[in-house]
Amino acid sequence: MLVNKKSYKSIWLDEADDTVVKVIDQQKLPFSFEIEDLKTVDDVCSVIQNMTIRGAPLLGAAAAFGMYLSTLELSSHSNVKDHLANAARYLVSTRPTAVNLSMAVKYMFDKISNENDLAKLTEKARSAALSFCENEIENCRNIGVNGLKIIESIRERKAGSTVNILTHCNAGWLACVDYGTVTAPIYLAAEKGYDIHVWVDETRPRNQGARLTTWELGQNNIPHTLISDNTGGHLMQHGMVDIVLVGCDRATIKGDVANKIGTYLKAVAAFDNNIPFYSVLPSTSIDFKISDGLREIAIEERDEEEVLFVNGLTDEGIKNVRICPEGTKAANYGFDVTPARLITGLITEEGICRADEVEIRRMFSGKI
Ligand code: MRU
């Protein structure tokens, strides 16, 4: 997507040196646009852990490139199997909730594990990582086409007046490789000249909505308004939200969805106000092996500093500012689970389905 009118992806291979992976530093946005070079699997793991990159599909893409970079570290003396298994374990351990990390690592193993020749192994890993990313881009493109139909039906019902979409966190191109999941149908709607407007939740504690979604939408001229996290329910009660679109870090076969903390509260409010609530996700975010989201999805607990401080731009640069008395304790759960019964449907690359096992199995019969 566009940054200052130039097209970018959120991760790519350096054109001049394909042993280097490039990512946009999302910790600095929207105040500074900086690109970081990754040369080792350790580099990939640390940018995931320190949140330079985030968002479930991008984590998967980074893990795929991490596996490729790990093959560059092999020598004729290496135990290839152990080396790759260690790299895979490290990558998957970086963040527990998004299933995309283990999906990507499995994809890479399936493509490369039978190769014994080191040069061929590296070449296979490079091309597998690139295809994994291309596939995620294609997924988002198709999600856009499928999601657009829902926006169009709301637009028809409203006789062409503004379609108001509420979103939480950042499920845009930064979180994917291109287009985004939630944002893909929004961009298509804008291209068609439809009158749309996006309510963007700030998404405390890390403010991915305030910092990233607003920035993405602004760069692509999509009308939007930032709201505090507690505002959505009020807007819904007053007819100011037509649809809620959120991302997904891990969905179960029964359609429960783990997404950024606060998603569940939006779903409850949407349900109470009879407003359609969709999770927008590629199949790489579905954990087909699990069924009960509340019991089976590991919820990441993050550093309390993220709650005790707010990070933002000051006269002295990007800084943390304390927002509570010294000594206050904080709890910082990164994600919550929205049960399938509160979800109107899932918008995926294969089409739109209800959040239930029969429909999910039918839709993804070729991928389970
Ligand atoms: O902690 P983050 O910023 O990685 O959380 C991201 C989200 O919750 C997104 O909504 C999710 O990954 C979907 S991205 C298409």
XYZ file of N, CA and C in Angstrom, residues 95-292:
594
model
N 5.747 -15.369 20.249
C 4.456 -14.854 20.727
C 3.459 -16.019 20.720
N 2.706 -16.178 21.811
C 1.921 -17.409 21.940
C 0.545 -17.423 21.270
N -0.070 -16.272 21.011
C -1.492 -16.319 20.638
C -1.706 -16.544 19.139
N -1.013 -15.803 18.299
C -1.246 -15.930 16.845
C -0.764 -17.297 16.355
N -1.664 -18.036 15.709
C -1.314 -19.383 15.225
C -0.482 -19.307 13.947
N -0.464 -18.130 13.329
C 0.223 -17.965 12.038
C 1.704 -18.338 12.106
N 2.323 -18.137 13.288
C 3.742 -18.487 13.419
C 3.941 -19.984 13.180
N 3.137 -20.810 13.855
C 3.350 -22.255 13.677
C 2.860 -22.722 12.306
N 1.821 -22.075 11.774
C 1.356 -22.403 10.413
C 2.487 -22.193 9.409
N 3.177 -21.058 9.538
C 4.234 -20.706 8.578
C 5.416 -21.661 8.704
N 5.769 -21.986 9.940
C 6.903 -22.880 10.152
C 6.597 -24.264 9.579
N 5.356 -24.713 9.770
C 4.965 -26.023 9.226
C 5.039 -25.984 7.684
N 4.531 -24.897 7.115
C 4.565 -24.737 5.652
C 6.016 -24.855 5.152
N 6.923 -24.171 5.863
C 8.326 -24.185 5.437
C 8.908 -25.594 5.543
N 8.623 -26.285 6.647
C 9.126 -27.660 6.809
C 8.632 -28.558 5.690
N 7.337 -28.437 5.380
C 6.785 -29.278 4.311
C 7.527 -29.055 2.994
N 7.962 -27.813 2.760
C 8.604 -27.498 1.473
C 10.079 -27.872 1.433
N 10.750 -27.851 2.616
C 12.226 -27.963 2.541
C 12.814 -29.196 3.210
N 12.039 -29.885 4.046
C 12.690 -30.874 4.916
C 13.276 -32.083 4.179
N 12.856 -32.324 2.939
C 13.423 -33.485 2.223
C 14.715 -33.162 1.474
N 15.160 -31.930 1.533
C 16.332 -31.527 0.737
C 17.623 -31.708 1.545
N 18.596 -32.418 1.007
C 19.857 -32.642 1.729
C 20.992 -31.738 1.253
N 20.880 -31.275 0.012
C 21.939 -30.417 -0.523
C 21.755 -28.983 0.014
N 22.815 -28.438 0.653
C 22.668 -27.145 1.350
C 22.270 -25.989 0.435
N 22.916 -25.913 -0.721
C 22.601 -24.802 -1.631
C 21.149 -24.909 -2.107
N 20.743 -26.139 -2.408
C 19.354 -26.318 -2.872
C 18.368 -26.054 -1.742
N 18.764 -26.436 -0.521
C 17.896 -26.215 0.645
C 17.622 -24.710 0.821
N 18.702 -23.932 0.736
C 18.563 -22.481 0.890
C 17.676 -21.911 -0.209
N 17.896 -22.364 -1.431
C 17.108 -21.854 -2.547
C 15.629 -22.222 -2.382
N 15.391 -23.473 -1.937
C 13.999 -23.898 -1.717
C 13.353 -23.065 -0.611
N 14.128 -22.795 0.459
C 13.580 -22.029 1.591
C 13.261 -20.591 1.156
N 14.158 -20.015 0.343
C 13.924 -18.648 -0.146
C 12.633 -18.597 -0.963
N 12.514 -19.564 -1.869
C 11.337 -19.492 -2.728
C 10.066 -19.862 -1.959
N 10.171 -20.753 -0.955
C 8.986 -21.077 -0.143
C 8.539 -19.866 0.685
N 9.502 -19.141 1.250
C 9.143 -17.956 2.059
C 8.460 -16.907 1.180
N 9.006 -16.738 -0.042
C 8.386 -15.767 -0.956
C 6.972 -16.216 -1.336
N 6.804 -17.534 -1.602
C 5.436 -17.971 -1.966
C 4.488 -17.849 -0.782
N 4.992 -18.100 0.432
C 4.120 -17.942 1.602
C 3.592 -16.500 1.658
N 4.498 -15.546 1.437
C 4.086 -14.129 1.473
C 3.119 -13.812 0.339
N 3.434 -14.301 -0.856
C 2.539 -14.057 -1.998
C 1.152 -14.602 -1.709
N 1.120 -15.775 -1.083
C -0.151 -16.395 -0.752
C -0.940 -15.530 0.243
N -0.233 -14.947 1.213
C -0.929 -14.070 2.177
C -1.480 -12.821 1.470
N -0.717 -12.314 0.509
C -1.190 -11.143 -0.233
C -2.457 -11.512 -1.013
N -2.404 -12.685 -1.662
C -3.544 -13.160 -2.436
C -4.757 -13.378 -1.513
N -4.497 -13.929 -0.318
C -5.579 -14.117 0.648
C -6.263 -12.780 0.943
N -5.459 -11.758 1.198
C -6.037 -10.452 1.533
C -6.810 -9.873 0.341
N -6.267 -10.079 -0.868
C -6.982 -9.598 -2.056
C -8.368 -10.243 -2.131
N -8.413 -11.542 -1.929
C -9.697 -12.259 -2.016
C -10.623 -11.893 -0.863
N -10.050 -11.699 0.304
C -10.844 -11.247 1.449
C -11.506 -9.907 1.092
N -10.744 -9.053 0.419
C -11.286 -7.751 0.018
C -12.512 -7.918 -0.870
N -12.397 -8.789 -1.860
C -13.505 -8.999 -2.806
C -14.722 -9.557 -2.055
N -14.479 -10.501 -1.155
C -15.600 -11.108 -0.419
C -16.234 -10.112 0.561
N -15.388 -9.374 1.265
C -15.900 -8.423 2.270
C -16.649 -7.264 1.629
N -16.209 -6.903 0.421
C -16.866 -5.781 -0.268
C -18.362 -6.040 -0.438
N -18.735 -7.308 -0.648
C -20.155 -7.628 -0.877
C -20.993 -7.218 0.340
N -20.433 -7.398 1.517
C -21.191 -7.035 2.727
C -21.332 -5.513 2.824
N -20.242 -4.821 2.535
C -20.317 -3.345 2.563
C -21.353 -2.868 1.537
N -21.330 -3.518 0.376
C -22.284 -3.110 -0.680
C -23.734 -3.344 -0.258
N -23.972 -4.459 0.462
C -25.371 -4.701 0.833
C -25.829 -3.681 1.895
N -24.928 -3.266 2.766
C -25.296 -2.228 3.753
C -25.539 -0.898 3.023
N -24.668 -0.627 2.051
C -24.788 0.621 1.279
C -26.141 0.681 0.555
N -26.529 -0.458 -0.015
C -27.827 -0.489 -0.716
C -28.967 -0.226 0.254
N -28.866 -0.907 1.419
C -29.922 -0.726 2.428
C -30.004 0.744 2.861
N -28.849 1.420 2.894
C -28.832 2.816 3.351
C -28.989 3.801 2.184
N -29.350 3.272 1.042
C -29.586 4.083 -0.160
C -28.398 5.001 -0.474
N -27.177 4.450 -0.318
C -25.985 5.197 -0.741
C -25.421 6.127 0.308
N -26.093 6.272 1.479
C -25.507 7.186 2.479
C -24.344 6.484 3.196
N -23.582 7.237 3.956
C -22.312 6.752 4.527
C -22.432 5.407 5.245
N -21.536 4.490 4.898
C -21.443 3.226 5.650
C -20.375 3.428 6.727
N -20.799 3.294 7.991
C -19.879 3.488 9.117
C -19.375 2.142 9.623
N -18.062 1.996 9.561
C -17.423 0.724 9.954
C -16.626 0.987 11.224
N -16.773 0.128 12.226
C -15.921 0.276 13.415
C -14.880 -0.835 13.419
N -13.628 -0.472 13.685
C -12.584 -1.501 13.788
C -11.748 -1.310 15.042
N -11.088 -2.398 15.443
C -10.307 -2.409 16.672
C -8.885 -2.840 16.329
N -7.910 -2.233 16.982
C -6.494 -2.578 16.760
C -6.090 -2.236 15.318
N -5.155 -2.979 14.785
C -4.740 -2.756 13.398
C -4.740 -4.079 12.667
N -5.695 -4.222 11.759
C -5.735 -5.394 10.883
C -5.583 -4.888 9.453
N -4.644 -3.986 9.289
C -4.375 -3.380 7.983
C -3.146 -4.009 7.335
N -2.618 -3.355 6.297
C -1.514 -3.961 5.544
C -0.254 -4.112 6.378
N -0.075 -3.225 7.365
C 1.108 -3.364 8.227
C 1.083 -4.691 8.974
N -0.128 -5.137 9.339
C -0.288 -6.368 10.117
C -0.265 -7.607 9.228
N -0.383 -7.375 7.922
C -0.391 -8.505 6.977
C 0.866 -8.323 6.121
N 0.821 -8.572 4.861
C 1.980 -8.238 4.031
C 1.590 -7.091 3.098
N 0.323 -7.106 2.677
C -0.214 -6.026 1.853
C -1.739 -6.007 2.036
N -2.363 -4.920 1.725
C -3.831 -4.731 1.739
C -4.477 -4.801 3.126
N -4.042 -5.769 3.957
C -4.704 -5.982 5.244
C -5.887 -6.920 5.090
N -6.467 -7.292 6.234
C -7.679 -8.122 6.189
C -8.898 -7.199 6.308
N -9.052 -6.565 7.464
C -10.181 -5.638 7.651
C -10.156 -4.528 6.609
N -8.960 -4.043 6.290
C -8.891 -2.875 5.400
C -9.058 -3.235 3.914
N -8.862 -4.506 3.545
C -8.935 -4.846 2.110
C -10.298 -4.480 1.502
N -11.433 -4.889 2.131
C -12.717 -4.473 1.541
C -12.949 -2.964 1.634
N -12.368 -2.344 2.646
C -12.518 -0.884 2.795
C -11.837 -0.169 1.622
N -10.615 -0.626 1.273
C -9.922 0.001 0.140
C -10.693 -0.209 -1.167
N -11.268 -1.404 -1.323
C -12.030 -1.658 -2.562
C -13.271 -0.775 -2.613
N -13.928 -0.617 -1.458
C -15.124 0.238 -1.406
C -14.752 1.680 -1.766
N -13.608 2.130 -1.248
C -13.167 3.506 -1.545
C -12.846 3.652 -3.039
N -12.201 2.624 -3.605
C -11.881 2.674 -5.050
C -13.129 2.819 -5.897
N -14.231 2.198 -5.404
C -15.491 2.268 -6.165
C -16.208 3.590 -5.923
N -15.640 4.419 -5.073
C -16.237 5.732 -4.817
C -17.372 5.687 -3.806
N -17.488 4.584 -3.043
C -18.560 4.506 -2.041
C -18.248 5.446 -0.879
N -19.323 5.929 -0.277
C -19.176 6.824 0.867
C -19.000 5.961 2.126
N -17.762 5.850 2.592
C -17.504 5.033 3.790
C -16.764 5.866 4.830
N -16.890 5.448 6.066
C -16.184 6.129 7.153
C -15.829 5.090 8.202
N -14.611 5.188 8.739
C -14.146 4.169 9.696
C -13.960 4.792 11.084
N -14.604 4.195 12.088
C -14.333 4.539 13.491
C -13.150 3.690 13.936
N -12.090 4.329 14.397
C -10.871 3.593 14.762
C -10.697 3.623 16.278
N -10.800 2.448 16.921
C -10.527 2.367 18.369
C -9.050 2.645 18.618
N -8.746 3.391 19.682
C -7.326 3.678 19.967
C -6.524 2.388 20.263
N -7.168 1.444 20.981
C -6.567 0.130 21.285
C -5.403 0.206 22.272
N -5.743 0.689 23.477
C -4.787 0.621 24.583
C -4.489 -0.832 24.900
N -3.306 -1.207 25.392
C -2.275 -0.258 25.819
C -1.288 0.192 24.726
N -1.170 -0.546 23.611
C -0.120 -0.155 22.666
C -0.618 0.788 21.576
N -1.936 1.028 21.587
C -2.491 2.025 20.653
C -2.262 1.726 19.174
N -2.402 0.467 18.788
C -2.213 0.134 17.363
C -3.258 0.824 16.487
N -4.463 1.067 17.048
C -5.488 1.776 16.278
C -5.085 3.227 16.083
N -4.753 3.884 17.209
C -4.425 5.318 17.167
C -3.175 5.574 16.334
N -2.203 4.669 16.434
C -0.925 4.949 15.788
C -0.839 4.392 14.370
N -1.380 3.180 14.173
C -1.136 2.495 12.892
C -2.335 2.555 11.947
N -3.542 2.242 12.483
C -4.707 2.208 11.577
C -5.006 3.607 11.050
N -4.949 4.614 11.924
C -5.188 5.988 11.453
C -4.160 6.374 10.388
N -2.921 5.968 10.616
C -1.845 6.315 9.674
C -2.069 5.647 8.322
N -2.399 4.359 8.365
C -2.657 3.643 7.103
C -3.823 4.263 6.348
N -4.919 4.508 7.072
C -6.108 5.035 6.396
C -5.830 6.433 5.859
N -5.105 7.223 6.630
C -4.757 8.591 6.196
C -3.907 8.570 4.933
N -2.914 7.671 4.896
C -2.034 7.587 3.715
C -2.819 7.203 2.469
N -3.966 6.534 2.674
C -4.752 6.063 1.523
C -6.081 6.802 1.383
N -6.144 7.972 2.042
C -7.303 8.886 1.899
C -8.652 8.265 2.243
N -8.681 7.423 3.276
C -9.960 6.845 3.706
C -10.474 7.679 4.886
N -11.703 8.204 4.799
C -12.230 9.011 5.912
C -12.318 8.181 7.190
N -11.811 8.721 8.291
C -11.825 7.968 9.546
C -11.810 8.922 10.730
N -12.225 8.398 11.885
C -12.227 9.190 13.119
C -11.702 8.300 14.234
N -10.751 8.824 14.999
C -10.207 8.077 16.141
C -11.140 8.235 17.337
N -11.413 7.117 18.012
C -12.243 7.180 19.227
C -11.507 6.469 20.361
N -11.839 6.867 21.598
C -11.240 6.153 22.726
C -11.877 4.767 22.772
N -11.196 3.835 23.418
C -11.656 2.444 23.410
C -13.059 2.262 23.971
N -13.499 3.186 24.804
C -14.792 3.002 25.475
C -15.969 3.614 24.719
N -15.711 4.127 23.524
C -16.750 4.893 22.820
C -17.661 4.041 21.934
N -17.184 2.886 21.508
C -17.908 2.083 20.515
C -19.350 1.791 20.912
N -19.563 1.381 22.160
C -20.911 1.027 22.614
C -21.869 2.196 22.460
N -21.423 3.378 22.850
C -22.257 4.585 22.733
C -22.628 4.845 21.267
N -21.640 4.732 20.382
C -21.909 4.963 18.951
C -22.920 3.945 18.430
N -22.788 2.716 18.885
C -23.710 1.657 18.418
C -25.124 1.953 18.902
N -25.261 2.390 20.138
C -26.600 2.685 20.674
C -27.285 3.813 19.905
N -26.480 4.669 19.257
C -27.050 5.830 18.559
C -27.046 5.671 17.044
N -26.944 4.424 16.569
C -27.063 4.168 15.127
C -25.902 4.694 14.311
N -24.743 4.872 14.962
C -23.615 5.464 14.240
C -22.607 4.419 13.752
N -22.936 3.146 13.949
C -22.065 2.063 13.463
C -22.944 1.095 12.670
N -22.554 0.816 11.416
C -23.333 -0.132 10.599
C -22.765 -1.539 10.676
N -21.470 -1.645 10.911
C -20.826 -2.962 10.915
C -19.525 -2.862 11.708
N -19.193 -3.948 12.414
C -17.903 -4.020 13.108
C -17.051 -5.056 12.377
N -15.842 -4.660 12.012
C -14.896 -5.575 11.345
C -13.628 -5.642 12.187
N -13.274 -6.838 12.631
C -12.055 -6.989 13.433
C -11.188 -8.098 12.832
N -9.915 -8.117 13.224
C -8.994 -9.137 12.737
C -9.091 -10.414 13.554
N -8.045 -11.195 13.527
C -8.046 -12.482 14.244
C -6.600 -12.950 14.410
N -6.281 -13.416 15.594
C -4.961 -14.018 15.820
C -5.016 -15.532 15.852
N -6.172 -16.070 16.239
C -6.356 -17.526 16.191
C -7.852 -17.792 16.292
N -8.381 -18.490 15.292
C -9.789 -18.903 15.361
C -9.822 -20.404 15.562
N -10.884 -20.902 16.185
C -11.013 -22.347 16.378
C -11.918 -22.916 15.280
N -11.955 -24.229 15.209
C -12.795 -24.900 14.208
C -14.279 -24.588 14.452
N -14.613 -24.199 15.681
C -16.008 -23.848 15.972
C -16.294 -22.362 15.782
N -15.279 -21.588 15.441
C -15.510 -20.182 15.127
C -15.309 -19.203 16.265
N -14.735 -19.652 17.404
C -14.322 -18.676 18.422
C -13.108 -17.930 17.867
N -12.982 -16.646 18.227
C -11.892 -15.848 17.652
C -11.112 -15.115 18.742
N -9.804 -15.359 18.787
C -8.938 -14.549 19.667
C -8.432 -13.367 18.859
N -8.583 -12.188 19.415
C -8.060 -10.986 18.755
C -7.647 -10.018 19.862
N -7.132 -8.871 19.486
C -6.602 -7.904 20.443
C -7.558 -7.657 21.598
N -7.020 -7.535 22.782
C -7.812 -7.316 23.992
C -8.820 -6.168 23.753
N -10.058 -6.410 24.135
C -11.109 -5.408 23.921
C -12.052 -5.782 22.794
N -11.641 -6.732 21.971
C -12.495 -7.156 20.853
C -13.805 -7.734 21.388
N -13.702 -8.555 22.431
C -14.883 -9.203 23.010
C -15.931 -8.165 23.449
N -15.458 -7.089 24.082
C -16.415 -6.067 24.547
C -17.140 -5.418 23.366
N -16.450 -5.259 22.263
C -17.094 -4.687 21.059
C -18.142 -5.664 20.537
N -17.820 -6.958 20.604
C -18.765 -7.976 20.117
C -20.022 -7.992 20.989
N -19.842 -7.859 22.293
C -20.999 -7.855 23.201
C -21.889 -6.648 22.883
N -21.258 -5.505 22.701
C -22.033 -4.289 22.412
C -22.728 -4.408 21.054
N -22.043 -4.981 20.076
C -22.654 -5.139 18.742
C -23.845 -6.092 18.834
N -23.688 -7.172 19.579
C -24.760 -8.163 19.737
C -25.973 -7.501 20.385
N -25.733 -6.713 21.423
C -26.824 -6.056 22.143
C -27.566 -5.053 21.261
N -26.859 -4.507 20.284
C -27.455 -3.490 19.414
C -27.809 -4.026 18.025
N -27.720 -5.370 17.882
C -28.093 -5.996 16.623
C -27.303 -5.452 15.421
N -26.010 -5.260 15.659
C -25.124 -4.737 14.598
C -24.230 -5.891 14.123
N -24.113 -6.100 12.805
C -23.274 -7.210 12.334
C -21.822 -7.074 12.791
N -21.308 -8.178 13.292
C -19.927 -8.218 13.813
C -19.193 -9.345 13.084
N -18.216 -8.977 12.259
C -17.472 -9.977 11.475
C -16.003 -9.999 11.890
N -15.439 -11.204 11.939
C -13.987 -11.315 12.042
C -13.473 -11.575 10.620
N -12.411 -10.877 10.264
C -11.890 -10.931 8.897
C -10.518 -11.608 8.961
N -10.370 -12.757 8.307
C -9.154 -13.534 8.545
C -8.804 -14.450 7.377
N -7.506 -14.657 7.172
C -7.092 -15.687 6.212
C -7.122 -17.046 6.905
N -7.130 -18.135 6.129
C -7.174 -19.467 6.756
C -5.916 -19.755 7.556
N -4.832 -19.004 7.313
C -3.604 -19.202 8.095
C -3.793 -18.752 9.552
N -4.937 -18.129 9.862
C -5.208 -17.737 11.259
C -6.181 -18.701 11.934
N -6.535 -19.798 11.245
C -7.454 -20.765 11.862
C -6.657 -21.958 12.384
N -6.856 -22.254 13.649
C -6.230 -23.433 14.251
C -7.263 -24.560 14.177
N -7.180 -25.361 13.124
C -8.207 -26.381 12.862
C -8.211 -27.485 13.927
N -7.155 -27.512 14.763
C -7.051 -28.599 15.747
C -7.809 -28.303 17.042
N -8.207 -27.063 17.246
C -8.835 -26.742 18.540
C -10.273 -26.275 18.341
N -11.084 -26.463 19.391
C -12.486 -26.074 19.227
C -12.966 -25.069 20.272
N -12.370 -25.079 21.461
C -12.861 -24.196 22.522
C -11.858 -23.054 22.750
